[in-house]
GROMACS .gro file of N, CA and C in nm:
model
  435
    1MET      N    1   5.961  -9.507   5.703
    1MET     CA    2   5.832  -9.451   5.661
    1MET      C    3   5.830  -9.420   5.514
    2SER      N    4   5.942  -9.380   5.458
    2SER     CA    5   5.945  -9.349   5.316
    2SER      C    6   5.928  -9.470   5.229
    3GLY      N    7   5.963  -9.588   5.278
    3GLY     CA    8   5.935  -9.713   5.209
    3GLY      C    9   5.787  -9.737   5.195
    4PHE      N   10   5.714  -9.709   5.301
    4PHE     CA   11   5.566  -9.726   5.298
    4PHE      C   12   5.505  -9.626   5.202
    5LEU      N   13   5.550  -9.503   5.202
    5LEU     CA   14   5.500  -9.399   5.112
    5LEU      C   15   5.532  -9.436   4.963
    6GLN      N   16   5.646  -9.489   4.944
    6GLN     CA   17   5.683  -9.529   4.806
    6GLN      C   18   5.595  -9.646   4.757
    7LYS      N   19   5.569  -9.743   4.845
    7LYS     CA   20   5.484  -9.856   4.808
    7LYS      C   21   5.339  -9.808   4.787
    8SER      N   22   5.296  -9.714   4.866
    8SER     CA   23   5.158  -9.660   4.851
    8SER      C   24   5.152  -9.584   4.718
    9ASN      N   25   5.252  -9.509   4.686
    9ASN     CA   26   5.252  -9.439   4.562
    9ASN      C   27   5.255  -9.532   4.444
   10ASP      N   28   5.335  -9.639   4.453
   10ASP     CA   29   5.336  -9.741   4.346
   10ASP      C   30   5.203  -9.807   4.326
   11ILE      N   31   5.127  -9.826   4.429
   11ILE     CA   32   4.996  -9.893   4.424
   11ILE      C   33   4.893  -9.799   4.364
   12PHE      N   34   4.890  -9.676   4.409
   12PHE     CA   35   4.786  -9.580   4.370
   12PHE      C   36   4.817  -9.505   4.240
   13GLN      N   37   4.938  -9.499   4.198
   13GLN     CA   38   4.976  -9.422   4.078
   13GLN      C   39   4.895  -9.462   3.954
   14PRO      N   40   4.874  -9.590   3.926
   14PRO     CA   41   4.797  -9.625   3.804
   14PRO      C   42   4.655  -9.580   3.801
   15ILE      N   43   4.594  -9.556   3.922
   15ILE     CA   44   4.453  -9.517   3.924
   15ILE      C   45   4.432  -9.366   3.952
   16LEU      N   46   4.539  -9.294   3.974
   16LEU     CA   47   4.528  -9.150   4.000
   16LEU      C   48   4.511  -9.076   3.868
   17PRO      N   49   4.443  -8.962   3.866
   17PRO     CA   50   4.428  -8.884   3.745
   17PRO      C   51   4.561  -8.835   3.693
   18LYS      N   52   4.575  -8.833   3.560
   18LYS     CA   53   4.698  -8.776   3.502
   18LYS      C   54   4.712  -8.633   3.545
   19GLN      N   55   4.602  -8.554   3.539
   19GLN     CA   56   4.602  -8.423   3.596
   19GLN      C   57   4.457  -8.395   3.645
   20PHE      N   58   4.447  -8.317   3.748
   20PHE     CA   59   4.318  -8.287   3.809
   20PHE      C   60   4.259  -8.170   3.732
   21ASP      N   61   4.166  -8.201   3.641
   21ASP     CA   62   4.110  -8.097   3.553
   21ASP      C   63   3.959  -8.102   3.555
   22GLU      N   64   3.892  -8.053   3.446
   22GLU     CA   65   3.751  -8.035   3.447
   22GLU      C   66   3.670  -8.163   3.467
   23ASN      N   67   3.721  -8.277   3.415
   23ASN     CA   68   3.643  -8.400   3.429
   23ASN      C   69   3.643  -8.449   3.573
   24GLU      N   70   3.753  -8.427   3.651
   24GLU     CA   71   3.750  -8.465   3.790
   24GLU      C   72   3.663  -8.372   3.871
   25TYR      N   73   3.667  -8.238   3.844
   25TYR     CA   74   3.577  -8.145   3.910
   25TYR      C   75   3.429  -8.175   3.882
   26PHE      N   76   3.402  -8.211   3.759
   26PHE     CA   77   3.265  -8.244   3.722
   26PHE      C   78   3.219  -8.371   3.798
   27THR      N   79   3.307  -8.472   3.802
   27THR     CA   80   3.272  -8.599   3.871
   27THR      C   81   3.242  -8.568   4.019
   28LEU      N   82   3.326  -8.492   4.082
   28LEU     CA   83   3.306  -8.460   4.225
   28LEU      C   84   3.178  -8.382   4.242
   29ALA      N   85   3.152  -8.278   4.154
   29ALA     CA   86   3.032  -8.197   4.170
   29ALA      C   87   2.904  -8.279   4.145
   30ILE      N   88   2.906  -8.361   4.044
   30ILE     CA   89   2.783  -8.440   4.016
   30ILE      C   90   2.760  -8.546   4.121
   31SER      N   91   2.866  -8.597   4.181
   31SER     CA   92   2.856  -8.692   4.289
   31SER      C   93   2.785  -8.629   4.412
   32VAL      N   94   2.833  -8.511   4.448
   32VAL     CA   95   2.775  -8.439   4.559
   32VAL      C   96   2.625  -8.405   4.530
   33LEU      N   97   2.602  -8.362   4.408
   33LEU     CA   98   2.467  -8.321   4.367
   33LEU      C   99   2.368  -8.438   4.374
   34VAL      N  100   2.403  -8.553   4.325
   34VAL     CA  101   2.303  -8.664   4.325
   34VAL      C  102   2.286  -8.718   4.469
   35ILE      N  103   2.391  -8.714   4.552
   35ILE     CA  104   2.374  -8.756   4.692
   35ILE      C  105   2.282  -8.662   4.766
   36VAL      N  106   2.303  -8.529   4.747
   36VAL     CA  107   2.217  -8.435   4.812
   36VAL      C  108   2.072  -8.449   4.765
   37CYS      N  109   2.052  -8.463   4.633
   37CYS     CA  110   1.918  -8.477   4.576
   37CYS      C  111   1.844  -8.600   4.633
   38ILE      N  112   1.906  -8.715   4.631
   38ILE     CA  113   1.839  -8.833   4.681
   38ILE      C  114   1.818  -8.828   4.830
   39THR      N  115   1.907  -8.763   4.908
   39THR     CA  116   1.887  -8.747   5.049
   39THR      C  117   1.768  -8.662   5.078
   40VAL      N  118   1.762  -8.545   5.007
   40VAL     CA  119   1.649  -8.455   5.027
   40VAL      C  120   1.513  -8.519   4.987
   41LEU      N  121   1.517  -8.589   4.876
   41LEU     CA  122   1.394  -8.656   4.827
   41LEU      C  123   1.349  -8.763   4.926
   42GLN      N  124   1.439  -8.842   4.974
   42GLN     CA  125   1.407  -8.951   5.069
   42GLN      C  126   1.359  -8.894   5.202
   43LYS      N  127   1.415  -8.783   5.245
   43LYS     CA  128   1.367  -8.724   5.372
   43LYS      C  129   1.227  -8.659   5.351
   44LYS      N  130   1.205  -8.606   5.231
   44LYS     CA  131   1.080  -8.541   5.206
   44LYS      C  132   0.965  -8.643   5.210
   45LYS      N  133   0.976  -8.752   5.136
   45LYS     CA  134   0.882  -8.860   5.137
   45LYS      C  135   0.957  -8.987   5.106
   46LYS      N  136   0.963  -9.074   5.200
   46LYS     CA  137   1.038  -9.199   5.182
   46LYS      C  138   0.959  -9.295   5.089
   47VAL      N  139   1.019  -9.323   4.973
   47VAL     CA  140   0.953  -9.409   4.875
   47VAL      C  141   1.016  -9.545   4.872
   48PHE      N  142   1.145  -9.557   4.898
   48PHE     CA  143   1.215  -9.682   4.893
   48PHE      C  144   1.254  -9.729   5.031
   49LEU      N  145   1.247  -9.859   5.051
   49LEU     CA  146   1.304  -9.920   5.167
   49LEU      C  147   1.453  -9.920   5.158
   50THR      N  148   1.524  -9.928   5.268
   50THR     CA  149   1.668  -9.929   5.267
   50THR      C  150   1.717 -10.054   5.191
   51THR      N  151   1.648 -10.166   5.204
   51THR     CA  152   1.690 -10.285   5.131
   51THR      C  153   1.678 -10.268   4.982
   52GLU      N  154   1.571 -10.196   4.939
   52GLU     CA  155   1.555 -10.169   4.795
   52GLU      C  156   1.667 -10.079   4.745
   53ILE      N  157   1.709  -9.979   4.820
   53ILE     CA  158   1.817  -9.895   4.779
   53ILE      C  159   1.942  -9.972   4.767
   54ILE      N  160   1.973 -10.057   4.864
   54ILE     CA  161   2.096 -10.139   4.863
   54ILE      C  162   2.095 -10.231   4.741
   55ALA      N  163   1.978 -10.292   4.713
   55ALA     CA  164   1.968 -10.385   4.600
   55ALA      C  165   1.990 -10.309   4.469
   56ILE      N  166   1.934 -10.192   4.453
   56ILE     CA  167   1.954 -10.114   4.334
   56ILE      C  168   2.101 -10.072   4.322
   57LEU      N  169   2.163 -10.032   4.427
   57LEU     CA  170   2.302  -9.989   4.425
   57LEU      C  171   2.392 -10.107   4.385
   58LEU      N  172   2.369 -10.225   4.443
   58LEU     CA  173   2.453 -10.342   4.414
   58LEU      C  174   2.428 -10.389   4.270
   59LEU      N  175   2.306 -10.394   4.225
   59LEU     CA  176   2.276 -10.437   4.090
   59LEU      C  177   2.339 -10.338   3.987
   60ASN      N  178   2.328 -10.209   4.014
   60ASN     CA  179   2.387 -10.112   3.924
   60ASN      C  180   2.536 -10.121   3.927
   61LEU      N  181   2.595 -10.146   4.043
   61LEU     CA  182   2.745 -10.163   4.051
   61LEU      C  183   2.787 -10.279   3.966
   62LEU      N  184   2.713 -10.391   3.973
   62LEU     CA  185   2.750 -10.506   3.892
   62LEU      C  186   2.742 -10.472   3.740
   63TYR      N  187   2.633 -10.407   3.697
   63TYR     CA  188   2.619 -10.380   3.555
   63TYR      C  189   2.715 -10.273   3.506
   64THR      N  190   2.739 -10.170   3.584
   64THR     CA  191   2.837 -10.068   3.539
   64THR      C  192   2.975 -10.123   3.534
   65THR      N  193   3.013 -10.198   3.634
   65THR     CA  194   3.149 -10.255   3.635
   65THR      C  195   3.171 -10.350   3.520
   66LEU      N  196   3.079 -10.442   3.501
   66LEU     CA  197   3.088 -10.534   3.390
   66LEU      C  198   3.080 -10.464   3.253
   67GLY      N  199   2.985 -10.370   3.242
   67GLY     CA  200   2.969 -10.295   3.121
   67GLY      C  201   3.093 -10.219   3.086
   68ASP      N  202   3.148 -10.147   3.179
   68ASP     CA  203   3.273 -10.072   3.153
   68ASP      C  204   3.387 -10.166   3.121
   69TYR      N  205   3.392 -10.278   3.191
   69TYR     CA  206   3.503 -10.374   3.162
   69TYR      C  207   3.494 -10.424   3.023
   70PHE      N  208   3.376 -10.465   2.978
   70PHE     CA  209   3.363 -10.531   2.846
   70PHE      C  210   3.367 -10.427   2.734
   71LEU      N  211   3.306 -10.308   2.753
   71LEU     CA  212   3.295 -10.214   2.641
   71LEU      C  213   3.414 -10.116   2.632
   72ALA      N  214   3.484 -10.094   2.744
   72ALA     CA  215   3.593 -10.000   2.744
   72ALA      C  216   3.732 -10.065   2.736
   73MET      N  217   3.736 -10.199   2.739
   73MET     CA  218   3.863 -10.269   2.731
   73MET      C  219   3.871 -10.350   2.608
   74LYS      N  220   3.987 -10.398   2.571
   74LYS     CA  221   4.004 -10.483   2.451
   74LYS      C  222   3.918 -10.607   2.466
   75PRO      N  223   3.862 -10.659   2.362
   75PRO     CA  224   3.879 -10.630   2.222
   75PRO      C  225   3.794 -10.520   2.169
   76TYR      N  226   3.692 -10.472   2.241
   76TYR     CA  227   3.603 -10.370   2.189
   76TYR      C  228   3.660 -10.232   2.199
   77ASP      N  229   3.695 -10.190   2.318
   77ASP     CA  230   3.762 -10.063   2.344
   77ASP      C  231   3.690  -9.944   2.280
   78PHE      N  232   3.560  -9.929   2.311
   78PHE     CA  233   3.475  -9.830   2.251
   78PHE      C  234   3.502  -9.688   2.308
   79TYR      N  235   3.543  -9.677   2.433
   79TYR     CA  236   3.562  -9.548   2.494
   79TYR      C  237   3.657  -9.555   2.611
   80ASP      N  238   3.710  -9.439   2.653
   80ASP     CA  239   3.785  -9.420   2.775
   80ASP      C  240   3.706  -9.332   2.867
   81THR      N  241   3.718  -9.354   2.996
   81THR     CA  242   3.651  -9.261   3.087
   81THR      C  243   3.760  -9.183   3.162
   82VAL      N  244   3.726  -9.060   3.189
   82VAL     CA  245   3.811  -8.964   3.258
   82VAL      C  246   3.947  -8.954   3.187
   83ASP      N  247   4.059  -8.993   3.246
   83ASP     CA  248   4.191  -8.971   3.181
   83ASP      C  249   4.255  -9.099   3.135
   84HIS      N  250   4.207  -9.215   3.170
   84HIS     CA  251   4.274  -9.338   3.141
   84HIS      C  252   4.183  -9.430   3.053
   85ASN      N  253   4.244  -9.524   2.985
   85ASN     CA  254   4.163  -9.622   2.914
   85ASN      C  255   4.118  -9.735   3.006
   86SER      N  256   4.173  -9.748   3.123
   86SER     CA  257   4.127  -9.848   3.220
   86SER      C  258   4.085  -9.769   3.350
   87GLY      N  259   4.054  -9.839   3.454
   87GLY     CA  260   4.001  -9.779   3.570
   87GLY      C  261   4.083  -9.665   3.632
   88GLU      N  262   4.012  -9.568   3.687
   88GLU     CA  263   4.074  -9.455   3.757
   88GLU      C  264   3.989  -9.433   3.882
   89ILE      N  265   4.043  -9.367   3.976
   89ILE     CA  266   3.976  -9.341   4.104
   89ILE      C  267   3.843  -9.267   4.081
   90MET      N  268   3.833  -9.180   3.984
   90MET     CA  269   3.705  -9.113   3.956
   90MET      C  270   3.601  -9.209   3.895
   91ASP      N  271   3.646  -9.314   3.835
   91ASP     CA  272   3.552  -9.416   3.787
   91ASP      C  273   3.478  -9.480   3.906
   92ILE      N  274   3.546  -9.492   4.019
   92ILE     CA  275   3.480  -9.548   4.138
   92ILE      C  276   3.364  -9.458   4.178
   93LEU      N  277   3.383  -9.330   4.178
   93LEU     CA  278   3.273  -9.237   4.210
   93LEU      C  279   3.159  -9.249   4.107
   94LEU      N  280   3.199  -9.255   3.979
   94LEU     CA  281   3.094  -9.266   3.876
   94LEU      C  282   3.012  -9.391   3.889
   95GLN      N  283   3.084  -9.503   3.907
   95GLN     CA  284   3.011  -9.635   3.912
   95GLN      C  285   2.940  -9.658   4.038
   96ASN      N  286   2.984  -9.602   4.151
   96ASN     CA  287   2.923  -9.632   4.281
   96ASN      C  288   2.830  -9.522   4.334
   97ILE      N  289   2.842  -9.402   4.277
   97ILE     CA  290   2.756  -9.296   4.324
   97ILE      C  291   2.671  -9.233   4.213
   98VAL      N  292   2.737  -9.183   4.109
   98VAL     CA  293   2.666  -9.107   4.004
   98VAL      C  294   2.564  -9.193   3.932
   99TYR      N  295   2.608  -9.306   3.877
   99TYR     CA  296   2.514  -9.387   3.797
   99TYR      C  297   2.399  -9.442   3.879
  100PRO      N  298   2.423  -9.511   3.993
  100PRO     CA  299   2.306  -9.564   4.065
  100PRO      C  300   2.217  -9.458   4.133
  101PHE      N  301   2.273  -9.347   4.180
  101PHE     CA  302   2.191  -9.248   4.245
  101PHE      C  303   2.108  -9.172   4.143
  102THR      N  304   2.161  -9.155   4.023
  102THR     CA  305   2.081  -9.090   3.916
  102THR      C  306   1.959  -9.176   3.883
  103LEU      N  307   1.983  -9.304   3.875
  103LEU     CA  308   1.870  -9.394   3.851
  103LEU      C  309   1.771  -9.397   3.965
  104LEU      N  310   1.824  -9.388   4.091
  104LEU     CA  311   1.738  -9.382   4.210
  104LEU      C  312   1.646  -9.256   4.206
  105ILE      N  313   1.706  -9.145   4.160
  105ILE     CA  314   1.627  -9.021   4.148
  105ILE      C  315   1.515  -9.040   4.049
  106LEU      N  316   1.546  -9.097   3.933
  106LEU     CA  317   1.444  -9.120   3.831
  106LEU      C  318   1.340  -9.216   3.883
  107MET      N  319   1.382  -9.325   3.950
  107MET     CA  320   1.286  -9.421   4.006
  107MET      C  321   1.203  -9.363   4.117
  108TYR      N  322   1.259  -9.269   4.190
  108TYR     CA  323   1.186  -9.201   4.297
  108TYR      C  324   1.062  -9.128   4.241
  109PHE      N  325   1.084  -9.050   4.137
  109PHE     CA  326   0.974  -8.975   4.078
  109PHE      C  327   0.871  -9.071   4.016
  110TYR      N  328   0.917  -9.177   3.954
  110TYR     CA  329   0.826  -9.275   3.897
  110TYR      C  330   0.737  -9.336   4.003
  111ALA      N  331   0.799  -9.383   4.112
  111ALA     CA  332   0.726  -9.447   4.220
  111ALA      C  333   0.637  -9.348   4.295
  112ARG      N  334   0.682  -9.227   4.316
  112ARG     CA  335   0.603  -9.132   4.393
  112ARG      C  336   0.482  -9.080   4.314
  113TYR      N  337   0.498  -9.055   4.190
  113TYR     CA  338   0.389  -8.991   4.109
  113TYR      C  339   0.316  -9.081   4.019
  114LYS      N  340   0.349  -9.211   4.016
  114LYS     CA  341   0.280  -9.311   3.934
  114LYS      C  342   0.266  -9.266   3.790
  115LEU      N  343   0.376  -9.235   3.727
  115LEU     CA  344   0.380  -9.183   3.590
  115LEU      C  345   0.359  -9.293   3.487
  116ASN      N  346   0.324  -9.254   3.365
  116ASN     CA  347   0.308  -9.345   3.252
  116ASN      C  348   0.442  -9.414   3.225
  117SER      N  349   0.442  -9.542   3.229
  117SER     CA  350   0.564  -9.620   3.221
  117SER      C  351   0.645  -9.595   3.089
  118PHE      N  352   0.573  -9.613   2.980
  118PHE     CA  353   0.642  -9.597   2.850
  118PHE      C  354   0.706  -9.460   2.833
  119MET      N  355   0.622  -9.357   2.858
  119MET     CA  356   0.668  -9.221   2.836
  119MET      C  357   0.779  -9.184   2.935
  120TYR      N  358   0.774  -9.239   3.062
  120TYR     CA  359   0.877  -9.210   3.158
  120TYR      C  360   1.010  -9.277   3.120
  121ILE      N  361   1.003  -9.398   3.063
  121ILE     CA  362   1.122  -9.464   3.017
  121ILE      C  363   1.187  -9.382   2.902
  122ILE      N  364   1.104  -9.333   2.810
  122ILE     CA  365   1.157  -9.246   2.701
  122ILE      C  366   1.216  -9.120   2.758
  123PHE      N  367   1.145  -9.059   2.853
  123PHE     CA  368   1.195  -8.933   2.918
  123PHE      C  369   1.326  -8.961   2.988
  124GLY      N  370   1.336  -9.068   3.067
  124GLY     CA  371   1.462  -9.103   3.141
  124GLY      C  372   1.576  -9.128   3.049
  125ALA      N  373   1.551  -9.202   2.937
  125ALA     CA  374   1.659  -9.231   2.840
  125ALA      C  375   1.704  -9.104   2.775
  126MET      N  376   1.612  -9.015   2.741
  126MET     CA  377   1.652  -8.886   2.678
  126MET      C  378   1.727  -8.801   2.779
  127LEU      N  379   1.685  -8.795   2.902
  127LEU     CA  380   1.752  -8.720   3.005
  127LEU      C  381   1.895  -8.767   3.027
  128LEU      N  382   1.910  -8.896   3.036
  128LEU     CA  383   2.044  -8.957   3.057
  128LEU      C  384   2.133  -8.931   2.934
  129CYS      N  385   2.075  -8.934   2.815
  129CYS     CA  386   2.155  -8.904   2.694
  129CYS      C  387   2.200  -8.762   2.696
  130ILE      N  388   2.115  -8.669   2.737
  130ILE     CA  389   2.151  -8.526   2.745
  130ILE      C  390   2.259  -8.508   2.850
  131LEU      N  391   2.245  -8.571   2.965
  131LEU     CA  392   2.348  -8.559   3.069
  131LEU      C  393   2.484  -8.613   3.020
  132GLU      N  394   2.480  -8.726   2.950
  132GLU     CA  395   2.604  -8.781   2.897
  132GLU      C  396   2.664  -8.683   2.792
  133TRP      N  397   2.579  -8.627   2.702
  133TRP     CA  398   2.629  -8.528   2.607
  133TRP      C  399   2.696  -8.413   2.677
  134ILE      N  400   2.636  -8.360   2.779
  134ILE     CA  401   2.693  -8.248   2.854
  134ILE      C  402   2.832  -8.291   2.916
  135SER      N  403   2.833  -8.414   2.972
  135SER     CA  404   2.959  -8.456   3.032
  135SER      C  405   3.075  -8.478   2.926
  136VAL      N  406   3.033  -8.514   2.806
  136VAL     CA  407   3.134  -8.532   2.701
  136VAL      C  408   3.172  -8.397   2.638
  137LYS      N  409   3.077  -8.320   2.606
  137LYS     CA  410   3.096  -8.191   2.534
  137LYS      C  411   3.172  -8.089   2.618
  138PHE      N  412   3.132  -8.071   2.745
  138PHE     CA  413   3.187  -7.965   2.825
  138PHE      C  414   3.292  -8.008   2.927
  139PHE      N  415   3.296  -8.140   2.962
  139PHE     CA  416   3.381  -8.182   3.071
  139PHE      C  417   3.478  -8.298   3.032
  140ASN      N  418   3.473  -8.340   2.904
  140ASN     CA  419   3.564  -8.444   2.856
  140ASN      C  420   3.563  -8.571   2.944
  141LEU      N  421   3.446  -8.607   2.994
  141LEU     CA  422   3.440  -8.723   3.082
  141LEU      C  423   3.460  -8.854   3.010
  142PHE      N  424   3.413  -8.863   2.887
  142PHE     CA  425   3.433  -8.982   2.805
  142PHE      C  426   3.503  -8.942   2.678
  143THR      N  427   3.587  -9.039   2.626
  143THR     CA  428   3.651  -9.019   2.496
  143THR      C  429   3.608  -9.142   2.412
  144TYR      N  430   3.521  -9.114   2.319
  144TYR     CA  431   3.473  -9.224   2.232
  144TYR      C  432   3.571  -9.252   2.120
  145LYS      N  433   3.583  -9.379   2.088
  145LYS     CA  434   3.678  -9.420   1.979
  145LYS      C  435   3.606  -9.469   1.860
   0.00000   0.00000   0.00000
């Protein structure tokens, strides 16, 4: 059995956090928050079909994975996320839950209330910039180079 545990440790060690600190707690908290928000909103008034949600999640997964791969790895290497310069287990939560569900929440309000397109895009971009600033300033989620 110890051979299995050693092999498991060898496999998972490169993607585990160096230390479980504020950026991991923030990632877990924000993941739970966005899941709860979108669940409550969808139960309150269903705006999206399940197929639309799946399509948005898959499209966002494609763009975040490719974007992080190209922008956070050599030759560009603009930033590191969480504790490593390459993928970490918390990146999976960020890419699969936080990023797409945050966009779903923004799209929910746009679809439900038929808001002005241009102003809502500006509002969404500003809101996401503020959220990223909070994650960098207070929780060290990203390290820009």
